[in-house]
PDB file of C-alpha atoms in Angstrom:
ATOM      1  CA  MET G   1     -84.460 -46.160  28.959  1.00 52.00           C
ATOM      2  CA  GLY G   2     -82.036 -44.470  26.633  1.00 70.00           C
ATOM      3  CA  GLN G   3     -82.244 -41.365  24.542  1.00 82.00           C
ATOM      4  CA  LEU G   4     -81.647 -40.827  20.857  1.00 86.00           C
ATOM      5  CA  HIS G   5     -81.756 -37.413  19.160  1.00 90.00           C
ATOM      6  CA  LEU G   6     -81.241 -35.948  15.717  1.00 93.00           C
ATOM      7  CA  GLU G   7     -80.316 -32.355  14.961  1.00 92.00           C
ATOM      8  CA  THR G   8     -80.464 -30.602  11.606  1.00 91.00           C
ATOM      9  CA  LEU G   9     -80.109 -26.940  10.775  1.00 89.00           C
ATOM     10  CA  TYR G  10     -83.412 -26.968   8.890  1.00 91.00           C
ATOM     11  CA  ASP G  11     -86.692 -28.899   8.841  1.00 94.00           C
ATOM     12  CA  ALA G  12     -87.372 -28.353   5.124  1.00 96.00           C
ATOM     13  CA  PHE G  13     -85.128 -29.197   2.170  1.00 96.00           C
ATOM     14  CA  TYR G  14     -84.898 -28.940  -1.606  1.00 97.00           C
ATOM     15  CA  PRO G  15     -84.914 -32.324  -3.394  1.00 97.00           C
ATOM     16  CA  GLY G  16     -81.477 -33.700  -4.256  1.00 97.00           C
ATOM     17  CA  THR G  17     -79.524 -31.546  -1.794  1.00 96.00           C
ATOM     18  CA  GLU G  18     -77.092 -32.646   0.894  1.00 95.00           C
ATOM     19  CA  THR G  19     -77.572 -32.005   4.580  1.00 94.00           C
ATOM     20  CA  VAL G  20     -75.665 -32.784   7.749  1.00 94.00           C
ATOM     21  CA  VAL G  21     -77.519 -34.687  10.454  1.00 95.00           C
ATOM     22  CA  LYS G  22     -76.120 -34.829  13.978  1.00 95.00           C
ATOM     23  CA  ALA G  23     -76.964 -38.113  15.691  1.00 96.00           C
ATOM     24  CA  ILE G  24     -76.803 -37.955  19.507  1.00 95.00           C
ATOM     25  CA  TRP G  25     -77.342 -40.937  21.807  1.00 96.00           C
ATOM     26  CA  GLU G  26     -77.212 -41.894  25.459  1.00 95.00           C
ATOM     27  CA  LEU G  27     -78.133 -45.535  26.032  1.00 95.00           C
ATOM     28  CA  PRO G  28     -78.073 -47.761  29.126  1.00 94.00           C
ATOM     29  CA  LYS G  29     -76.051 -50.430  27.270  1.00 94.00           C
ATOM     30  CA  LYS G  30     -73.449 -50.235  24.527  1.00 96.00           C
ATOM     31  CA  PRO G  31     -75.214 -50.880  21.217  1.00 96.00           C
ATOM     32  CA  THR G  32     -73.636 -53.111  18.603  1.00 96.00           C
ATOM     33  CA  SER G  33     -74.367 -50.385  16.055  1.00 96.00           C
ATOM     34  CA  LEU G  34     -76.636 -47.501  15.178  1.00 97.00           C
ATOM     35  CA  GLU G  35     -78.356 -46.869  11.877  1.00 97.00           C
ATOM     36  CA  LEU G  36     -79.454 -43.528  10.456  1.00 97.00           C
ATOM     37  CA  ARG G  37     -82.375 -44.118   8.112  1.00 97.00           C
ATOM     38  CA  LEU G  38     -83.954 -41.795   5.593  1.00 98.00           C
ATOM     39  CA  VAL G  39     -87.587 -42.887   5.330  1.00 98.00           C
ATOM     40  CA  TRP G  40     -90.892 -41.773   3.892  1.00 98.00           C
ATOM     41  CA  SER G  41     -94.318 -42.988   4.870  1.00 97.00           C
ATOM     42  CA  THR G  42     -97.908 -42.470   3.876  1.00 96.00           C
ATOM     43  CA  ALA G  43    -100.655 -41.458   6.270  1.00 93.00           C
ATOM     44  CA  GLY G  44    -104.371 -41.108   5.732  1.00 91.00           C
ATOM     45  CA  LYS G  45    -107.048 -43.381   4.332  1.00 87.00           C
ATOM     46  CA  GLY G  46    -106.081 -46.909   3.324  1.00 79.00           C
ATOM     47  CA  ASP G  47    -102.967 -48.857   4.128  1.00 82.00           C
ATOM     48  CA  ARG G  48     -99.976 -47.119   5.634  1.00 89.00           C
ATOM     49  CA  ASP G  49     -96.704 -47.602   3.749  1.00 93.00           C
ATOM     50  CA  LEU G  50     -93.153 -47.115   5.029  1.00 95.00           C
ATOM     51  CA  VAL G  51     -90.172 -47.015   2.673  1.00 97.00           C
ATOM     52  CA  ILE G  52     -86.515 -46.894   3.737  1.00 98.00           C
ATOM     53  CA  ALA G  53     -84.930 -44.693   1.065  1.00 97.00           C
ATOM     54  CA  SER G  54     -81.415 -45.125   2.470  1.00 97.00           C
ATOM     55  CA  ALA G  55     -79.631 -46.349   5.594  1.00 98.00           C
ATOM     56  CA  ILE G  56     -76.206 -45.454   6.962  1.00 97.00           C
ATOM     57  CA  GLN G  57     -74.535 -47.755   9.488  1.00 97.00           C
ATOM     58  CA  ILE G  58     -72.748 -46.124  12.431  1.00 96.00           C
ATOM     59  CA  ALA G  59     -70.230 -48.608  13.844  1.00 92.00           C
ATOM     60  CA  ASP G  60     -67.799 -48.515  16.783  1.00 93.00           C
ATOM     61  CA  VAL G  61     -70.164 -46.724  19.150  1.00 96.00           C
ATOM     62  CA  GLU G  62     -70.237 -46.532  22.936  1.00 96.00           C
ATOM     63  CA  GLU G  63     -73.228 -46.065  25.266  1.00 96.00           C
ATOM     64  CA  PHE G  64     -73.187 -42.325  24.602  1.00 95.00           C
ATOM     65  CA  GLY G  65     -71.823 -40.120  21.902  1.00 96.00           C
ATOM     66  CA  SER G  66     -72.588 -38.182  18.754  1.00 95.00           C
ATOM     67  CA  ARG G  67     -71.707 -38.207  15.071  1.00 95.00           C
ATOM     68  CA  GLU G  68     -72.266 -35.804  12.211  1.00 95.00           C
ATOM     69  CA  ILE G  69     -73.378 -37.586   9.058  1.00 95.00           C
ATOM     70  CA  THR G  70     -73.731 -36.087   5.592  1.00 95.00           C
ATOM     71  CA  VAL G  71     -76.899 -37.326   3.904  1.00 96.00           C
ATOM     72  CA  GLN G  72     -77.750 -36.994   0.208  1.00 97.00           C
ATOM     73  CA  LEU G  73     -81.484 -36.364  -0.060  1.00 97.00           C
ATOM     74  CA  PRO G  74     -83.420 -37.930  -2.940  1.00 97.00           C
ATOM     75  CA  LYS G  75     -85.309 -36.051  -5.649  1.00 97.00           C
ATOM     76  CA  GLY G  76     -88.656 -37.415  -4.448  1.00 96.00           C
ATOM     77  CA  PRO G  77     -91.325 -38.236  -3.744  1.00 97.00           C
ATOM     78  CA  TYR G  78     -92.223 -34.775  -2.484  1.00 97.00           C
ATOM     79  CA  SER G  79     -93.748 -34.245   0.937  1.00 97.00           C
ATOM     80  CA  PHE G  80     -97.409 -33.574   0.352  1.00 93.00           C
ATOM     81  CA  SER G  81    -100.721 -33.351   2.140  1.00 94.00           C
ATOM     82  CA  GLY G  82    -103.950 -34.206   0.421  1.00 90.00           C
ATOM     83  CA  THR G  83    -107.493 -34.810   1.544  1.00 87.00           C
ATOM     84  CA  LEU G  84    -107.046 -38.616   1.442  1.00 90.00           C
ATOM     85  CA  ILE G  85    -103.332 -39.248   1.859  1.00 92.00           C
ATOM     86  CA  SER G  86    -100.065 -37.560   2.832  1.00 95.00           C
ATOM     87  CA  VAL G  87     -96.390 -38.387   2.265  1.00 96.00           C
ATOM     88  CA  ILE G  88     -94.162 -37.700   5.269  1.00 97.00           C
ATOM     89  CA  TRP G  89     -90.341 -37.771   5.241  1.00 98.00           C
ATOM     90  CA  ALA G  90     -88.247 -38.449   8.353  1.00 97.00           C
ATOM     91  CA  PHE G  91     -84.795 -39.255   9.629  1.00 97.00           C
ATOM     92  CA  GLU G  92     -84.782 -42.224  12.016  1.00 96.00           C
ATOM     93  CA  LEU G  93     -81.956 -43.197  14.346  1.00 96.00           C
ATOM     94  CA  VAL G  94     -82.162 -46.877  15.394  1.00 96.00           C
ATOM     95  CA  ALA G  95     -80.009 -48.615  18.023  1.00 96.00           C
ATOM     96  CA  PHE G  96     -79.225 -52.331  17.675  1.00 96.00           C
ATOM     97  CA  PRO G  97     -79.982 -54.843  19.064  1.00 95.00           C
ATOM     98  CA  SER G  98     -82.571 -53.016  21.224  1.00 94.00           C
ATOM     99  CA  ASN G  99     -84.355 -51.423  18.212  1.00 95.00           C
ATOM    100  CA  GLU G 100     -84.850 -48.279  20.289  1.00 95.00           C
ATOM    101  CA  SER G 101     -85.411 -45.430  17.856  1.00 95.00           C
ATOM    102  CA  PHE G 102     -85.993 -41.716  17.457  1.00 95.00           C
ATOM    103  CA  ARG G 103     -87.685 -40.045  14.494  1.00 95.00           C
ATOM    104  CA  LYS G 104     -87.454 -36.465  13.215  1.00 96.00           C
ATOM    105  CA  GLU G 105     -89.843 -35.478  10.444  1.00 96.00           C
ATOM    106  CA  PHE G 106     -88.939 -32.975   7.746  1.00 97.00           C
ATOM    107  CA  VAL G 107     -90.274 -31.570   4.484  1.00 97.00           C
ATOM    108  CA  LEU G 108     -88.808 -32.431   1.074  1.00 98.00           C
ATOM    109  CA  GLY G 109     -90.256 -30.457  -1.800  1.00 97.00           C
ATOM    110  CA  PRO G 110     -89.969 -27.758  -4.424  1.00 95.00           C
ATOM    111  CA  ASN G 111     -88.988 -24.457  -2.835  1.00 93.00           C
ATOM    112  CA  ALA G 112     -88.345 -26.533   0.327  1.00 95.00           C
ATOM    113  CA  GLN G 113     -92.100 -26.585   0.961  1.00 95.00           C
ATOM    114  CA  GLU G 114     -94.763 -29.239   1.295  1.00 95.00           C
ATOM    115  CA  VAL G 115     -97.050 -29.689  -1.707  1.00 94.00           C
ATOM    116  CA  LEU G 116    -100.707 -29.144  -0.790  1.00 91.00           C
ATOM    117  CA  VAL G 117    -103.305 -31.045  -2.818  1.00 87.00           C
ATOM    118  CA  GLY G 118    -107.088 -30.700  -2.948  1.00 77.00           C
ATOM    119  CA  GLY G 119    -107.757 -28.161  -0.216  1.00 62.00           C
ATOM    120  CA  ALA G 120    -105.253 -29.535   2.293  1.00 60.00           C
ATOM    121  CA  VAL G 121    -104.057 -27.126   4.975  1.00 63.00           C
ATOM    122  CA  LYS G 122    -100.349 -26.491   5.585  1.00 63.00           C
ATOM    123  CA  SER G 123     -98.991 -28.526   8.537  1.00 56.00           C
ATOM    124  CA  ASP G 124     -96.803 -27.048  11.279  1.00 55.00           C
ATOM    125  CA  LEU G 125     -93.597 -29.078  10.893  1.00 51.00           C
TER     126      LEU G 125
END
């Protein structure tokens, strides 16, 4: 079993800003490539959706290593929690061909805060 990690200076961001993500990996076998994905998903009642907002290929990798990657964050949708549904942003690091992955959730919103709708309680991200 390998390990994949992501490091950022912050866990909450303003829409449209840039951030640096440090991808760190230690895998039992050399991957053909890694991919850093910027994704958002819905959680709550109804169907769960997952959208890949952007993906950055990391080529020429060995079994272990690290890379710093500058990521342009989108303007939305905002992270929010409501009584029926929530939108959750995350960085995902995926190794190919094993599809082993690691996910780090973060907040994207005005004032770098989650939007709370309809009596929702602030989460501890």
